[in-house]
CSV table of C-alpha atoms in Angstrom, one decimal:
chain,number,residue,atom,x,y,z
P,509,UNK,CA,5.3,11.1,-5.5
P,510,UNK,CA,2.7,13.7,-4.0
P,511,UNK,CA,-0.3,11.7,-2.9
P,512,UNK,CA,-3.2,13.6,-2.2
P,513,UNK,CA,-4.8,12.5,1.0
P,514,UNK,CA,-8.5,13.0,2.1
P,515,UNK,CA,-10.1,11.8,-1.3
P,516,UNK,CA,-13.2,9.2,-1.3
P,517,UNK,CA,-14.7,6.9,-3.7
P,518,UNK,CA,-18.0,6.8,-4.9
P,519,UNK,CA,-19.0,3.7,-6.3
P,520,UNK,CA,-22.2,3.6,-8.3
P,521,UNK,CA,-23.9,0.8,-10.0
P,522,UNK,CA,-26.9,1.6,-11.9
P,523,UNK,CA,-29.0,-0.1,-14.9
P,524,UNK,CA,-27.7,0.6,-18.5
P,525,UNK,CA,-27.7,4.1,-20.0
P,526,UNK,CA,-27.8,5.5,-16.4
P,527,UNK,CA,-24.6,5.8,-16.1
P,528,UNK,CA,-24.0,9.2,-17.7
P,529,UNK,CA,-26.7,10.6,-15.4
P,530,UNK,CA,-24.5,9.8,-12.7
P,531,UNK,CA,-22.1,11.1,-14.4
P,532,UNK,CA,-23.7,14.4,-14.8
P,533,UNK,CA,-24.9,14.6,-11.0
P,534,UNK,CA,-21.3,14.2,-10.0
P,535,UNK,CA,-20.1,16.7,-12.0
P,536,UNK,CA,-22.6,19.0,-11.1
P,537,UNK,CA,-22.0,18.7,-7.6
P,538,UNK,CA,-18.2,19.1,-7.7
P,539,UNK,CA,-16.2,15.8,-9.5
P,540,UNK,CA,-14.2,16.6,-11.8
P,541,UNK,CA,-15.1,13.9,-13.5
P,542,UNK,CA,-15.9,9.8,-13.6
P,543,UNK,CA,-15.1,7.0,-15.4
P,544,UNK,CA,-18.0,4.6,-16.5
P,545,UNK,CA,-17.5,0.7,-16.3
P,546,UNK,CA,-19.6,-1.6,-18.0
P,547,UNK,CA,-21.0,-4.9,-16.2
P,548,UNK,CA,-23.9,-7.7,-15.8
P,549,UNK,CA,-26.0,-8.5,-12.9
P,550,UNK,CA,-29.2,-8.6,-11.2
P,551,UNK,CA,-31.0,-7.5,-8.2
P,552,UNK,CA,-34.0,-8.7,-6.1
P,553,UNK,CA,-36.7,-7.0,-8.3
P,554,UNK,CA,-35.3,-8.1,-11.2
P,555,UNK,CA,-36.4,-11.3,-13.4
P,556,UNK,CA,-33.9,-14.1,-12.8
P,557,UNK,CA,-35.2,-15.9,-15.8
P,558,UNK,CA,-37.6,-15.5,-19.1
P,559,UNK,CA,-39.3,-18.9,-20.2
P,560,UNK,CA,-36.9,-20.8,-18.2
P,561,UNK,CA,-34.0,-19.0,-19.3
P,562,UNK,CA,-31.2,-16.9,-17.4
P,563,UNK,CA,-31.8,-13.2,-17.0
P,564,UNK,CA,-28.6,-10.9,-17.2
P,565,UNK,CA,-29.0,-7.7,-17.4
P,566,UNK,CA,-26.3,-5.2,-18.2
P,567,UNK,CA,-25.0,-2.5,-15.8
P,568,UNK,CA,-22.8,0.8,-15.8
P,569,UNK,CA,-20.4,1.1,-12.6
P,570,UNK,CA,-19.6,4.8,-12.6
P,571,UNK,CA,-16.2,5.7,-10.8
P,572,UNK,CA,-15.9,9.7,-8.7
P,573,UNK,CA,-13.0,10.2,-7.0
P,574,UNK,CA,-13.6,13.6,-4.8
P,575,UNK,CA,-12.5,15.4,-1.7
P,576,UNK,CA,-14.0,13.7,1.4
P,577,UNK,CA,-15.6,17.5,2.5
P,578,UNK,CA,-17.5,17.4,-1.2
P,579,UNK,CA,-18.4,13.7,-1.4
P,580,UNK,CA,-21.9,13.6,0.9
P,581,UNK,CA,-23.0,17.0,-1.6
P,582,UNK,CA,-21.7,14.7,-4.5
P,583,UNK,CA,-23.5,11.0,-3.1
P,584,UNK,CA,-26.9,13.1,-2.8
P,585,UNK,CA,-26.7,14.6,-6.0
P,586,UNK,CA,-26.2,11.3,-7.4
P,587,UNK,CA,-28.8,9.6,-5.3
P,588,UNK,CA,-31.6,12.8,-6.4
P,589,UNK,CA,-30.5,12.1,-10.1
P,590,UNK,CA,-31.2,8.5,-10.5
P,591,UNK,CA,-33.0,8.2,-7.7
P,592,UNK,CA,-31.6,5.7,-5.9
P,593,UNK,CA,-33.8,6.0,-2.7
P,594,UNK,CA,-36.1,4.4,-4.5
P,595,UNK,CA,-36.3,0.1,-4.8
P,596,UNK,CA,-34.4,-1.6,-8.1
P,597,UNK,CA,-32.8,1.8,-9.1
P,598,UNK,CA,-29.2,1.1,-8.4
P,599,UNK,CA,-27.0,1.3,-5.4
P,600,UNK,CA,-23.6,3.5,-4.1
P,601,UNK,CA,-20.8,2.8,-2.0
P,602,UNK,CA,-18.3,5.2,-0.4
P,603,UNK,CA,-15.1,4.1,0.3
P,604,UNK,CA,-12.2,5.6,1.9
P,605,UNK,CA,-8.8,6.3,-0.4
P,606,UNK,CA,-5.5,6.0,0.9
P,607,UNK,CA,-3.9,8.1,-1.8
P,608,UNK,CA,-4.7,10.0,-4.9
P,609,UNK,CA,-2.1,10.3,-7.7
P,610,UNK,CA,-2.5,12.6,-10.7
P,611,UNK,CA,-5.0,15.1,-9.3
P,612,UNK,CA,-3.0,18.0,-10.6
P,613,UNK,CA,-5.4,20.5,-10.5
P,614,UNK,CA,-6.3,20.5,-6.6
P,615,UNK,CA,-8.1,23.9,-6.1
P,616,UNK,CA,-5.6,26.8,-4.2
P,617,UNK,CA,-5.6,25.8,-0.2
P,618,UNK,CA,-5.9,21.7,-0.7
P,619,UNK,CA,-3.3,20.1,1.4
P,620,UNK,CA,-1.1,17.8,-0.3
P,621,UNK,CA,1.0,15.3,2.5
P,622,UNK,CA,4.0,14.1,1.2
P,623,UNK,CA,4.6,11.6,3.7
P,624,UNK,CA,2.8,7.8,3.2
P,625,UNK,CA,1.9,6.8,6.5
P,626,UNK,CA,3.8,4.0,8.2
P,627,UNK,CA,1.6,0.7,7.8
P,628,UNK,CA,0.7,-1.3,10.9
P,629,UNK,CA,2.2,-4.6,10.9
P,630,UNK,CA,0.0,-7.5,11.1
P,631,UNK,CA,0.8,-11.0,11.5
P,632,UNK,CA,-1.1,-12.3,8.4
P,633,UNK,CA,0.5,-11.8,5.5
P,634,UNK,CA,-2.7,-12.0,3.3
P,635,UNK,CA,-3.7,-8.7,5.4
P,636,UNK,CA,-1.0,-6.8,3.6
P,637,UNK,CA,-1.4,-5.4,0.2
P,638,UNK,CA,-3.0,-2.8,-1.3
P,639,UNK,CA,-4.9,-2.2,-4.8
P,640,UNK,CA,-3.6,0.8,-7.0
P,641,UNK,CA,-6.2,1.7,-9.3
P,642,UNK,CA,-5.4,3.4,-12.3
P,643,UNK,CA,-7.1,5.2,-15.1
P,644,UNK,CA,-5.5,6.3,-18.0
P,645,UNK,CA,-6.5,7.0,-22.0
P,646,UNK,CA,-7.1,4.2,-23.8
P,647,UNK,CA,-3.7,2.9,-25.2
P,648,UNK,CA,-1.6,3.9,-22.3
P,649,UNK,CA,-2.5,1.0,-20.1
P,650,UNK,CA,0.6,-0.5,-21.3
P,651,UNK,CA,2.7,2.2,-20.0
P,652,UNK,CA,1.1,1.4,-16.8
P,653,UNK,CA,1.3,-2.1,-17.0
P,654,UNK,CA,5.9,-2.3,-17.6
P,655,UNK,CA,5.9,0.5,-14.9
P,656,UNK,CA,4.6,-1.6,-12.4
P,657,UNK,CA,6.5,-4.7,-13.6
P,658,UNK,CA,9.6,-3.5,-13.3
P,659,UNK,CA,9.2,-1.4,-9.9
P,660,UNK,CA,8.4,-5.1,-8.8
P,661,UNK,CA,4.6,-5.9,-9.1
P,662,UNK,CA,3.8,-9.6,-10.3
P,663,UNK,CA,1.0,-8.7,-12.4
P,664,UNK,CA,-2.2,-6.4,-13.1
P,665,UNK,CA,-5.5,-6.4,-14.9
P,666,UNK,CA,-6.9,-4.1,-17.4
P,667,UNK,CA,-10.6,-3.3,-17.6
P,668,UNK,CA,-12.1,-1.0,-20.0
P,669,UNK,CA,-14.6,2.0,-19.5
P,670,UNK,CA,-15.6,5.6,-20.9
P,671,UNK,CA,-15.7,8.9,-19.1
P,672,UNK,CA,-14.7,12.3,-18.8
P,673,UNK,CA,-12.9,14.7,-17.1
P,674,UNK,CA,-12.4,18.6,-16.5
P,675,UNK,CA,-9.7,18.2,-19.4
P,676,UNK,CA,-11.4,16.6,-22.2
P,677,UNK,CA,-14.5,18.6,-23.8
P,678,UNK,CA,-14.8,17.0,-26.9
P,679,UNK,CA,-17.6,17.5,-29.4
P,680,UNK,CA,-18.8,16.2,-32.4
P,681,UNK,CA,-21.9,17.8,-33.9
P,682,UNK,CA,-22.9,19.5,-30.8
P,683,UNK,CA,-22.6,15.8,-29.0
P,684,UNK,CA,-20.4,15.3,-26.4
P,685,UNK,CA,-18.0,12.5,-26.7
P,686,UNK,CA,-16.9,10.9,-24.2
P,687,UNK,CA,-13.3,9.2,-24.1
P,688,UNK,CA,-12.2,5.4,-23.8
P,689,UNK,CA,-10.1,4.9,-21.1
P,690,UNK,CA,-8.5,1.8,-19.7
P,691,UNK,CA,-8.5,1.4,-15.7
P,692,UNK,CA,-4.8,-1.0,-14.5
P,693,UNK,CA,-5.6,-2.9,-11.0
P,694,UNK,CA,-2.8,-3.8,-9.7
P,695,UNK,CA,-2.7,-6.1,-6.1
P,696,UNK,CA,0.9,-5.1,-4.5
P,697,UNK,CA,2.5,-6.0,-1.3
P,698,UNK,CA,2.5,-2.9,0.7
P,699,UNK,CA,6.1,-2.2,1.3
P,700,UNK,CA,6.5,-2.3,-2.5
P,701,UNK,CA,3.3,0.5,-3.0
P,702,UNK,CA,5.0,3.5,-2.8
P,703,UNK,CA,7.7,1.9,-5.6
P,704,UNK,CA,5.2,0.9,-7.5
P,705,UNK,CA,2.8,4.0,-7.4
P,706,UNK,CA,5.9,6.5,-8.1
P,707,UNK,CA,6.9,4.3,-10.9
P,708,UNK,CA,3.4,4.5,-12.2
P,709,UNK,CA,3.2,8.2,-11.8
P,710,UNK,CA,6.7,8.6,-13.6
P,711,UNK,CA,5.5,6.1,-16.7
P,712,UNK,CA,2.4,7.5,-17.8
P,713,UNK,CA,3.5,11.4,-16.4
P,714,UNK,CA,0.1,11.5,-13.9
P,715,UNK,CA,1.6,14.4,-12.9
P,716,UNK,CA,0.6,16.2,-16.4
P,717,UNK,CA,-3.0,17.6,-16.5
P,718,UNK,CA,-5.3,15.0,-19.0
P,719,UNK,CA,-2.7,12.3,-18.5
P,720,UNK,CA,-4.9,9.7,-16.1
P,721,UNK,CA,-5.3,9.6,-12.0
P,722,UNK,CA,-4.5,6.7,-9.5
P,723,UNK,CA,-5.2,5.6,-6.0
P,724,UNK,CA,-4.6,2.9,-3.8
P,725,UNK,CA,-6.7,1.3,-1.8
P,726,UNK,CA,-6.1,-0.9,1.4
P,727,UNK,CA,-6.5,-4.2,1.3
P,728,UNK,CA,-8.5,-6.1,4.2
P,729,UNK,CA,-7.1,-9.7,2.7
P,730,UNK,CA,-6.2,-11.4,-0.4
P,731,UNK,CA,-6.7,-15.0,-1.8
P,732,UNK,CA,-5.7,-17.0,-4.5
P,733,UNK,CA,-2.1,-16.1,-4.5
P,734,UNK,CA,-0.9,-18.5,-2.0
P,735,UNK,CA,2.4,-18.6,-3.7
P,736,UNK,CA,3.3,-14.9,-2.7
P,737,UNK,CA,2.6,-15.1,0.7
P,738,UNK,CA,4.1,-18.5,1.7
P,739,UNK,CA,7.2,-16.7,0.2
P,740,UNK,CA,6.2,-13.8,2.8
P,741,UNK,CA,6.3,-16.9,5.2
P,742,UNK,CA,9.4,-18.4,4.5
P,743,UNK,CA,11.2,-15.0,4.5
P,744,UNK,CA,9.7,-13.9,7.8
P,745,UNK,CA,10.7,-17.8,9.1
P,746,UNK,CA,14.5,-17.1,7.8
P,747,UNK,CA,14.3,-13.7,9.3
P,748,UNK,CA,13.2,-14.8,13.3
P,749,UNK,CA,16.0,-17.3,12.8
P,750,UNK,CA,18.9,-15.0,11.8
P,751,UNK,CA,18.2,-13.1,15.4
């Protein structure tokens, strides 16, 4: 496994049909591409209800993954292009990535660490996982999906989304198309990441241009799976005593 180190995040959420705006601004900027996510909500100057009924109003969540250096040029773009200075137009997030897999296009010069990073060790166990996010073509989330099982994951989710990368340039009658693609999250414990992510890489081959791109993000804390960290517990507990 090569991660790519340095990478951000940018998470936009923006009203419906927005979303390939974004798109457009990141790509314009320097992304090489997004993946779009649809969802519902509502914000403050929004209705929350119509004659007494429930207001939801559908959203895009638009996914860049770029080079820390390019991701300011990339967030203002995006914020110019929507607008998103502006009250009830959307909002952005950037967020730090831990690793980037299936980036293999970086541009001549990019430095690419081979070494993961040795995590601190913290005394709650719900502080220790990380999320690997992956998005591949639609159809191949199963390939992520047993990769994962059997490198030792307990589980992941799969959401679908549309977007586009520097690969896929897809017409049809002049209008571009733009690609289903299926995005994996999947909540490991950290000393099983790397396992996990190389066994990932290897199963879909991320390391084949078109084929997807993953990251992994760190974890602050975890609920709801009480089971895998009192069994973190009990091990550490059998551990102390055997010294």
């Amino acid at each position: 496994m090569k991660p790519s180190q340095g990478h951000k995040l940018l998470i936009t959420i923006v009203k419906k049909s927005d979303g390939k705006q974004v798109v457009r601004a990141t790509k314009e900027a320097g992304a090489r591409g997004a993946t779009v996510l649809l969802a519902k909500g509502s914000g403050i100057h929004e209705k929350k209800s119509f004659f007494g009924i429930p207001l939801s109003y559908e959203k895009e969540v638009v996914l860049t993954i770029a080079p820390g250096p390019v991701m300011e040029t990339i967030a203002d773009s995006v914020m110019k292009r929507v607008q998103l200075n502006q009250s009830g137009k959307g909002i952005g997030m950037i967020i730090n990535v831990e690793n980037v897999l299936g980036i293999v296009t970086l541009a001549p010069g990019s430095k690419v660490d081979e070494q993961v990073e040795e995590e601190q060790i913290m005394t709650d166990p719900a502080k220790r996982f990380d999320l690997i996010v992956t998005i591949v073509n639609r159809g191949d989330a199963s390939k992520v999906v047993d990769s994962s099982l059997e490198a030792g994951a307990e589980g992941a989710t799969i959401l679908s989304g549309r977007g586009s990368g520097i690969h896929e340039k897809a017409k049809l009658f002049n209008i571009q198309i733009e690609p289903e693609k299926e995005i994996v999250l999947t909540l490991i414990h950290h000393q099983l990441t790397k396992h996990v992510a190389e066994a990932i890489e290897t199963g879909v081959e991320l390391n084949q241009s078109g084929k997807g791109i993953a990251f992994i993000i760190d974890v602050e804390r975890v609920i709801g799976i009480n089971h895998l960290i009192e069994e973190i517990r009990q091990e550490e507990r059998i551990n102390r005593k055997e010294e």
